[in-house]
PDB file of C-alpha atoms in Angstrom:
ATOM      1  CA  MET L 428      55.592  60.497  64.927  1.00 55.00           C
ATOM      2  CA  PRO L 429      57.184  57.201  64.011  1.00 65.00           C
ATOM      3  CA  HIS L 430      56.792  54.398  66.644  1.00 66.00           C
ATOM      4  CA  HIS L 431      54.016  56.440  68.500  1.00 72.00           C
ATOM      5  CA  GLY L 432      52.180  53.199  69.345  1.00 81.00           C
ATOM      6  CA  PHE L 433      55.349  51.525  70.926  1.00 87.00           C
ATOM      7  CA  ILE L 434      56.050  54.653  73.173  1.00 78.00           C
ATOM      8  CA  GLU L 435      52.412  54.987  74.302  1.00 82.00           C
ATOM      9  CA  LYS L 436      52.809  51.263  75.235  1.00 86.00           C
ATOM     10  CA  ALA L 437      56.469  51.452  76.838  1.00 83.00           C
ATOM     11  CA  LEU L 438      55.181  54.384  78.980  1.00 81.00           C
ATOM     12  CA  GLU L 439      52.040  52.624  79.719  1.00 85.00           C
ATOM     13  CA  LEU L 440      54.046  49.411  81.011  1.00 89.00           C
ATOM     14  CA  ARG L 441      56.235  51.789  83.196  1.00 84.00           C
ATOM     15  CA  GLN L 442      53.405  53.720  84.330  1.00 85.00           C
ATOM     16  CA  GLN L 443      54.673  56.987  83.229  1.00 78.00           C
ATOM     17  CA  HIS L 444      52.843  59.727  81.605  1.00 75.00           C
ATOM     18  CA  PRO L 445      55.004  61.821  78.770  1.00 69.00           C
ATOM     19  CA  VAL L 446      56.222  65.024  80.213  1.00 68.00           C
ATOM     20  CA  HIS L 447      56.919  68.146  77.896  1.00 67.00           C
ATOM     21  CA  PRO L 448      60.719  68.828  78.046  1.00 64.00           C
ATOM     22  CA  GLY L 449      60.098  72.743  78.152  1.00 71.00           C
ATOM     23  CA  ILE L 450      60.898  75.304  75.474  1.00 81.00           C
ATOM     24  CA  VAL L 451      64.117  74.860  73.697  1.00 86.00           C
ATOM     25  CA  ASN L 452      65.596  77.502  72.015  1.00 86.00           C
ATOM     26  CA  MET L 453      66.661  76.120  68.406  1.00 87.00           C
ATOM     27  CA  SER L 454      68.091  78.990  67.081  1.00 90.00           C
ATOM     28  CA  SER L 455      71.732  77.793  67.205  1.00 91.00           C
ATOM     29  CA  MET L 456      73.592  75.102  69.508  1.00 92.00           C
ATOM     30  CA  GLU L 457      74.746  77.616  71.925  1.00 92.00           C
ATOM     31  CA  SER L 458      71.124  78.698  72.620  1.00 92.00           C
ATOM     32  CA  ALA L 459      69.834  75.609  72.718  1.00 92.00           C
ATOM     33  CA  LEU L 460      72.574  74.303  75.377  1.00 94.00           C
ATOM     34  CA  GLN L 461      71.674  77.324  77.315  1.00 93.00           C
ATOM     35  CA  SER L 462      68.001  77.032  77.322  1.00 92.00           C
ATOM     36  CA  ILE L 463      68.016  72.906  77.900  1.00 92.00           C
ATOM     37  CA  SER L 464      70.384  73.698  81.011  1.00 92.00           C
ATOM     38  CA  GLN L 465      67.577  75.931  82.638  1.00 90.00           C
ATOM     39  CA  SER L 466      65.003  73.002  82.570  1.00 87.00           C
ATOM     40  CA  SER L 467      67.571  69.961  83.147  1.00 92.00           C
ATOM     41  CA  PRO L 468      70.495  70.012  85.301  1.00 95.00           C
ATOM     42  CA  LEU L 469      72.428  67.199  83.203  1.00 97.00           C
ATOM     43  CA  VAL L 470      72.878  67.253  79.572  1.00 96.00           C
ATOM     44  CA  THR L 471      74.748  64.460  77.482  1.00 97.00           C
ATOM     45  CA  ILE L 472      76.924  65.827  74.325  1.00 97.00           C
ATOM     46  CA  HIS L 473      78.089  64.215  71.720  1.00 97.00           C
ATOM     47  CA  GLN L 474      80.607  65.160  69.285  1.00 96.00           C
ATOM     48  CA  GLU L 475      80.234  62.333  66.601  1.00 93.00           C
ATOM     49  CA  SER L 476      82.762  63.655  63.721  1.00 93.00           C
ATOM     50  CA  LEU L 477      85.625  63.754  66.625  1.00 94.00           C
ATOM     51  CA  GLU L 478      84.628  60.442  68.831  1.00 93.00           C
ATOM     52  CA  PRO L 479      81.774  58.641  67.443  1.00 91.00           C
ATOM     53  CA  ASP L 480      81.455  56.205  70.432  1.00 94.00           C
ATOM     54  CA  ILE L 481      82.331  58.954  73.475  1.00 95.00           C
ATOM     55  CA  CYS L 482      79.816  61.122  75.167  1.00 96.00           C
ATOM     56  CA  TRP L 483      80.208  63.412  78.138  1.00 97.00           C
ATOM     57  CA  ILE L 484      77.448  64.088  80.488  1.00 98.00           C
ATOM     58  CA  GLY L 485      77.521  67.276  82.988  1.00 97.00           C
ATOM     59  CA  ARG L 486      76.227  70.676  83.997  1.00 97.00           C
ATOM     60  CA  VAL L 487      76.489  73.437  81.721  1.00 97.00           C
ATOM     61  CA  VAL L 488      78.355  75.936  83.572  1.00 97.00           C
ATOM     62  CA  SER L 489      78.436  78.468  80.726  1.00 95.00           C
ATOM     63  CA  THR L 490      78.548  79.153  76.998  1.00 95.00           C
ATOM     64  CA  SER L 491      80.923  81.802  75.497  1.00 93.00           C
ATOM     65  CA  GLN L 492      82.898  82.730  72.336  1.00 92.00           C
ATOM     66  CA  GLY L 493      81.737  79.416  70.661  1.00 95.00           C
ATOM     67  CA  SER L 494      82.775  77.371  73.670  1.00 97.00           C
ATOM     68  CA  LEU L 495      80.686  75.120  76.033  1.00 97.00           C
ATOM     69  CA  TYR L 496      81.764  74.974  79.636  1.00 98.00           C
ATOM     70  CA  LEU L 497      80.865  71.473  81.307  1.00 97.00           C
ATOM     71  CA  LYS L 498      81.422  70.182  84.752  1.00 97.00           C
ATOM     72  CA  CYS L 499      81.108  66.441  83.935  1.00 97.00           C
ATOM     73  CA  ILE L 500      79.609  63.787  86.246  1.00 97.00           C
ATOM     74  CA  THR L 501      81.517  60.420  86.200  1.00 95.00           C
ATOM     75  CA  PRO L 502      79.604  56.966  86.190  1.00 94.00           C
ATOM     76  CA  ASP L 503      79.388  56.994  89.434  1.00 93.00           C
ATOM     77  CA  ALA L 504      77.628  60.084  89.974  1.00 95.00           C
ATOM     78  CA  ARG L 505      80.940  62.178  91.243  1.00 95.00           C
ATOM     79  CA  PHE L 506      81.171  65.737  89.746  1.00 96.00           C
ATOM     80  CA  GLU L 507      84.743  66.181  88.318  1.00 96.00           C
ATOM     81  CA  GLN L 508      87.109  68.774  90.014  1.00 95.00           C
ATOM     82  CA  ASP L 509      87.817  70.482  86.685  1.00 97.00           C
ATOM     83  CA  VAL L 510      85.412  72.434  84.136  1.00 97.00           C
ATOM     84  CA  ASP L 511      86.034  71.148  80.758  1.00 97.00           C
ATOM     85  CA  SER L 512      85.513  73.111  77.611  1.00 97.00           C
ATOM     86  CA  TYR L 513      84.276  71.741  74.265  1.00 97.00           C
ATOM     87  CA  ARG L 514      83.910  73.576  70.719  1.00 97.00           C
ATOM     88  CA  ILE L 515      80.246  74.088  70.325  1.00 96.00           C
ATOM     89  CA  ALA L 516      80.760  73.728  66.577  1.00 96.00           C
ATOM     90  CA  ASP L 517      81.850  70.026  67.115  1.00 96.00           C
ATOM     91  CA  VAL L 518      78.513  68.897  69.191  1.00 96.00           C
ATOM     92  CA  SER L 519      76.629  67.032  66.747  1.00 95.00           C
ATOM     93  CA  ARG L 520      73.871  65.709  69.181  1.00 94.00           C
ATOM     94  CA  VAL L 521      72.466  67.154  72.703  1.00 94.00           C
ATOM     95  CA  ASP L 522      70.186  64.701  75.081  1.00 93.00           C
ATOM     96  CA  PHE L 523      68.826  65.527  78.292  1.00 92.00           C
ATOM     97  CA  GLY L 524      65.931  64.517  80.762  1.00 87.00           C
ATOM     98  CA  GLY L 525      66.597  60.790  79.987  1.00 86.00           C
ATOM     99  CA  ASP L 526      66.463  58.022  82.641  1.00 86.00           C
ATOM    100  CA  TYR L 527      70.370  58.078  83.010  1.00 92.00           C
ATOM    101  CA  GLU L 528      70.713  61.336  83.231  1.00 93.00           C
ATOM    102  CA  GLN L 529      68.203  61.619  85.721  1.00 91.00           C
ATOM    103  CA  ILE L 530      69.672  59.065  87.943  1.00 92.00           C
ATOM    104  CA  LEU L 531      72.752  60.220  87.864  1.00 94.00           C
ATOM    105  CA  TRP L 532      71.529  63.478  89.063  1.00 95.00           C
ATOM    106  CA  ARG L 533      69.368  61.835  92.038  1.00 93.00           C
ATOM    107  CA  VAL L 534      72.459  59.808  93.199  1.00 95.00           C
ATOM    108  CA  ALA L 535      75.106  62.947  93.231  1.00 94.00           C
ATOM    109  CA  GLN L 536      72.446  64.760  94.837  1.00 91.00           C
ATOM    110  CA  ASP L 537      71.713  61.982  97.438  1.00 88.00           C
ATOM    111  CA  GLY L 538      75.615  61.704  97.746  1.00 76.00           C
ATOM    112  CA  MET L 539      76.172  65.358  98.201  1.00 64.00           C
ATOM    113  CA  GLN L 540      73.834  65.180 101.340  1.00 49.00           C
ATOM    114  CA  ASP L 541      75.625  62.191 102.599  1.00 50.00           C
ATOM    115  CA  ALA L 542      79.228  64.250 102.456  1.00 49.00           C
ATOM    116  CA  GLU L 543      77.425  67.157 104.392  1.00 43.00           C
TER     117      GLU L 543
END
Protein backbone atom coordinates (compact mmCIF):
# COMPACT_ATOMS: atom_id res chain seq x y z
CA MET A 1 0.00 0.00 0.00
CA PRO A 2 1.48 3.38 -0.96
CA HIS A 3 2.48 5.60 1.98
CA HIS A 4 1.77 2.80 4.46
CA GLY A 5 4.34 4.11 6.96
CA PHE A 6 2.91 7.62 6.86
CA ILE A 7 -0.62 6.39 7.43
CA GLU A 8 0.44 4.23 10.38
CA LYS A 9 2.36 7.13 11.96
CA ALA A 10 -0.52 9.58 11.41
CA LEU A 11 -2.97 7.20 13.06
CA GLU A 12 -0.58 6.64 15.94
CA LEU A 13 -0.17 10.40 16.50
CA ARG A 14 -3.94 10.84 16.47
CA GLN A 15 -4.32 7.85 18.80
CA GLN A 16 -6.55 6.15 16.25
CA HIS A 17 -6.70 2.66 14.84
CA PRO A 18 -7.67 1.67 11.31
CA VAL A 19 -11.34 0.82 11.00
CA HIS A 20 -12.61 -1.54 8.34
CA PRO A 21 -15.28 0.30 6.31
CA GLY A 22 -17.41 -2.79 5.90
CA ILE A 23 -18.19 -4.63 2.73
CA VAL A 24 -18.92 -2.48 -0.29
CA ASN A 25 -20.56 -4.13 -3.28
CA MET A 26 -18.43 -2.87 -6.17
CA SER A 27 -20.35 -4.59 -8.97
CA SER A 28 -21.74 -1.20 -10.07
CA MET A 29 -21.77 2.38 -8.85
CA GLU A 30 -25.44 1.97 -7.91
CA SER A 31 -24.76 -1.10 -5.77
CA ALA A 32 -21.71 0.59 -4.23
CA LEU A 33 -23.82 3.61 -3.24
CA GLN A 34 -26.50 1.36 -1.77
CA SER A 35 -24.06 -0.70 0.28
CA ILE A 36 -22.10 2.36 1.46
CA SER A 37 -25.33 3.98 2.65
CA GLN A 38 -26.01 0.97 4.89
CA SER A 39 -22.80 1.49 6.84
CA SER A 40 -22.20 5.23 6.57
CA PRO A 41 -24.81 7.91 7.26
CA LEU A 42 -23.26 10.42 4.84
CA VAL A 43 -21.54 10.09 1.49
CA THR A 44 -19.65 12.60 -0.61
CA ILE A 45 -20.17 12.34 -4.34
CA HIS A 46 -18.09 13.88 -7.09
CA GLN A 47 -18.98 14.45 -10.73
CA GLU A 48 -15.51 15.44 -11.85
CA SER A 49 -16.23 15.51 -15.59
CA LEU A 50 -19.13 17.96 -15.07
CA GLU A 51 -17.95 20.05 -12.13
CA PRO A 52 -14.40 19.11 -11.08
CA ASP A 53 -14.22 21.51 -8.11
CA ILE A 54 -17.57 20.68 -6.52
CA CYS A 55 -18.78 17.81 -4.36
CA TRP A 56 -22.06 17.07 -2.65
CA ILE A 57 -22.47 15.52 0.78
CA GLY A 58 -25.64 13.92 2.04
CA ARG A 59 -27.67 10.84 2.93
CA VAL A 60 -28.52 8.41 0.19
CA VAL A 61 -32.31 8.35 0.03
CA SER A 62 -32.51 5.87 -2.84
CA THR A 63 -31.21 4.85 -6.22
CA SER A 64 -33.49 4.10 -9.13
CA GLN A 65 -33.25 3.83 -12.91
CA GLY A 66 -29.74 5.27 -13.08
CA SER A 67 -30.38 8.09 -10.62
CA LEU A 68 -29.12 8.78 -7.13
CA TYR A 69 -31.44 10.64 -4.76
CA LEU A 70 -29.47 12.47 -2.09
CA LYS A 71 -30.67 14.51 0.90
CA CYS A 72 -27.82 17.02 0.93
CA ILE A 73 -26.36 18.57 4.06
CA THR A 74 -24.99 22.09 4.21
CA PRO A 75 -21.54 23.03 5.55
CA ASP A 76 -23.27 24.13 8.78
CA ALA A 77 -24.71 20.60 9.24
CA ARG A 78 -28.32 21.33 8.27
CA PHE A 79 -30.16 19.06 5.89
CA GLU A 80 -31.68 20.78 2.89
CA GLN A 81 -35.45 20.57 2.47
CA ASP A 82 -35.44 18.96 -0.97
CA VAL A 83 -33.97 15.71 -2.20
CA ASP A 84 -31.59 16.23 -5.12
CA SER A 85 -31.10 13.77 -7.96
CA TYR A 86 -27.87 12.97 -9.78
CA ARG A 87 -27.19 10.72 -12.75
CA ILE A 88 -25.24 7.76 -11.39
CA ALA A 89 -23.32 7.58 -14.67
CA ASP A 90 -21.89 11.04 -13.88
CA VAL A 91 -20.65 10.06 -10.40
CA SER A 92 -16.90 9.59 -10.70
CA ARG A 93 -15.93 9.24 -7.05
CA VAL A 94 -17.59 8.47 -3.72
CA ASP A 95 -16.04 9.25 -0.34
CA PHE A 96 -17.44 8.12 3.00
CA GLY A 97 -16.42 7.64 6.61
CA GLY A 98 -13.95 10.52 6.59
CA ASP A 99 -13.47 12.99 9.41
CA TYR A 100 -15.50 15.72 7.69
CA GLU A 101 -18.48 13.46 6.97
CA GLN A 102 -18.37 12.08 10.50
CA ILE A 103 -18.29 15.48 12.21
CA LEU A 104 -21.01 16.86 9.92
CA TRP A 105 -23.19 13.91 10.90
CA ARG A 106 -22.48 14.34 14.61
CA VAL A 107 -23.22 18.08 14.54
CA ALA A 108 -26.41 17.44 12.53
CA GLN A 109 -27.52 14.83 15.06
CA ASP A 110 -26.75 17.17 17.95
CA GLY A 111 -28.69 19.95 16.19
CA MET A 112 -31.69 17.65 15.72
CA GLN A 113 -31.72 16.91 19.44
CA ASP A 114 -31.51 20.64 20.24
CA ALA A 115 -34.48 21.33 17.95
CA GLU A 116 -36.69 18.81 19.76
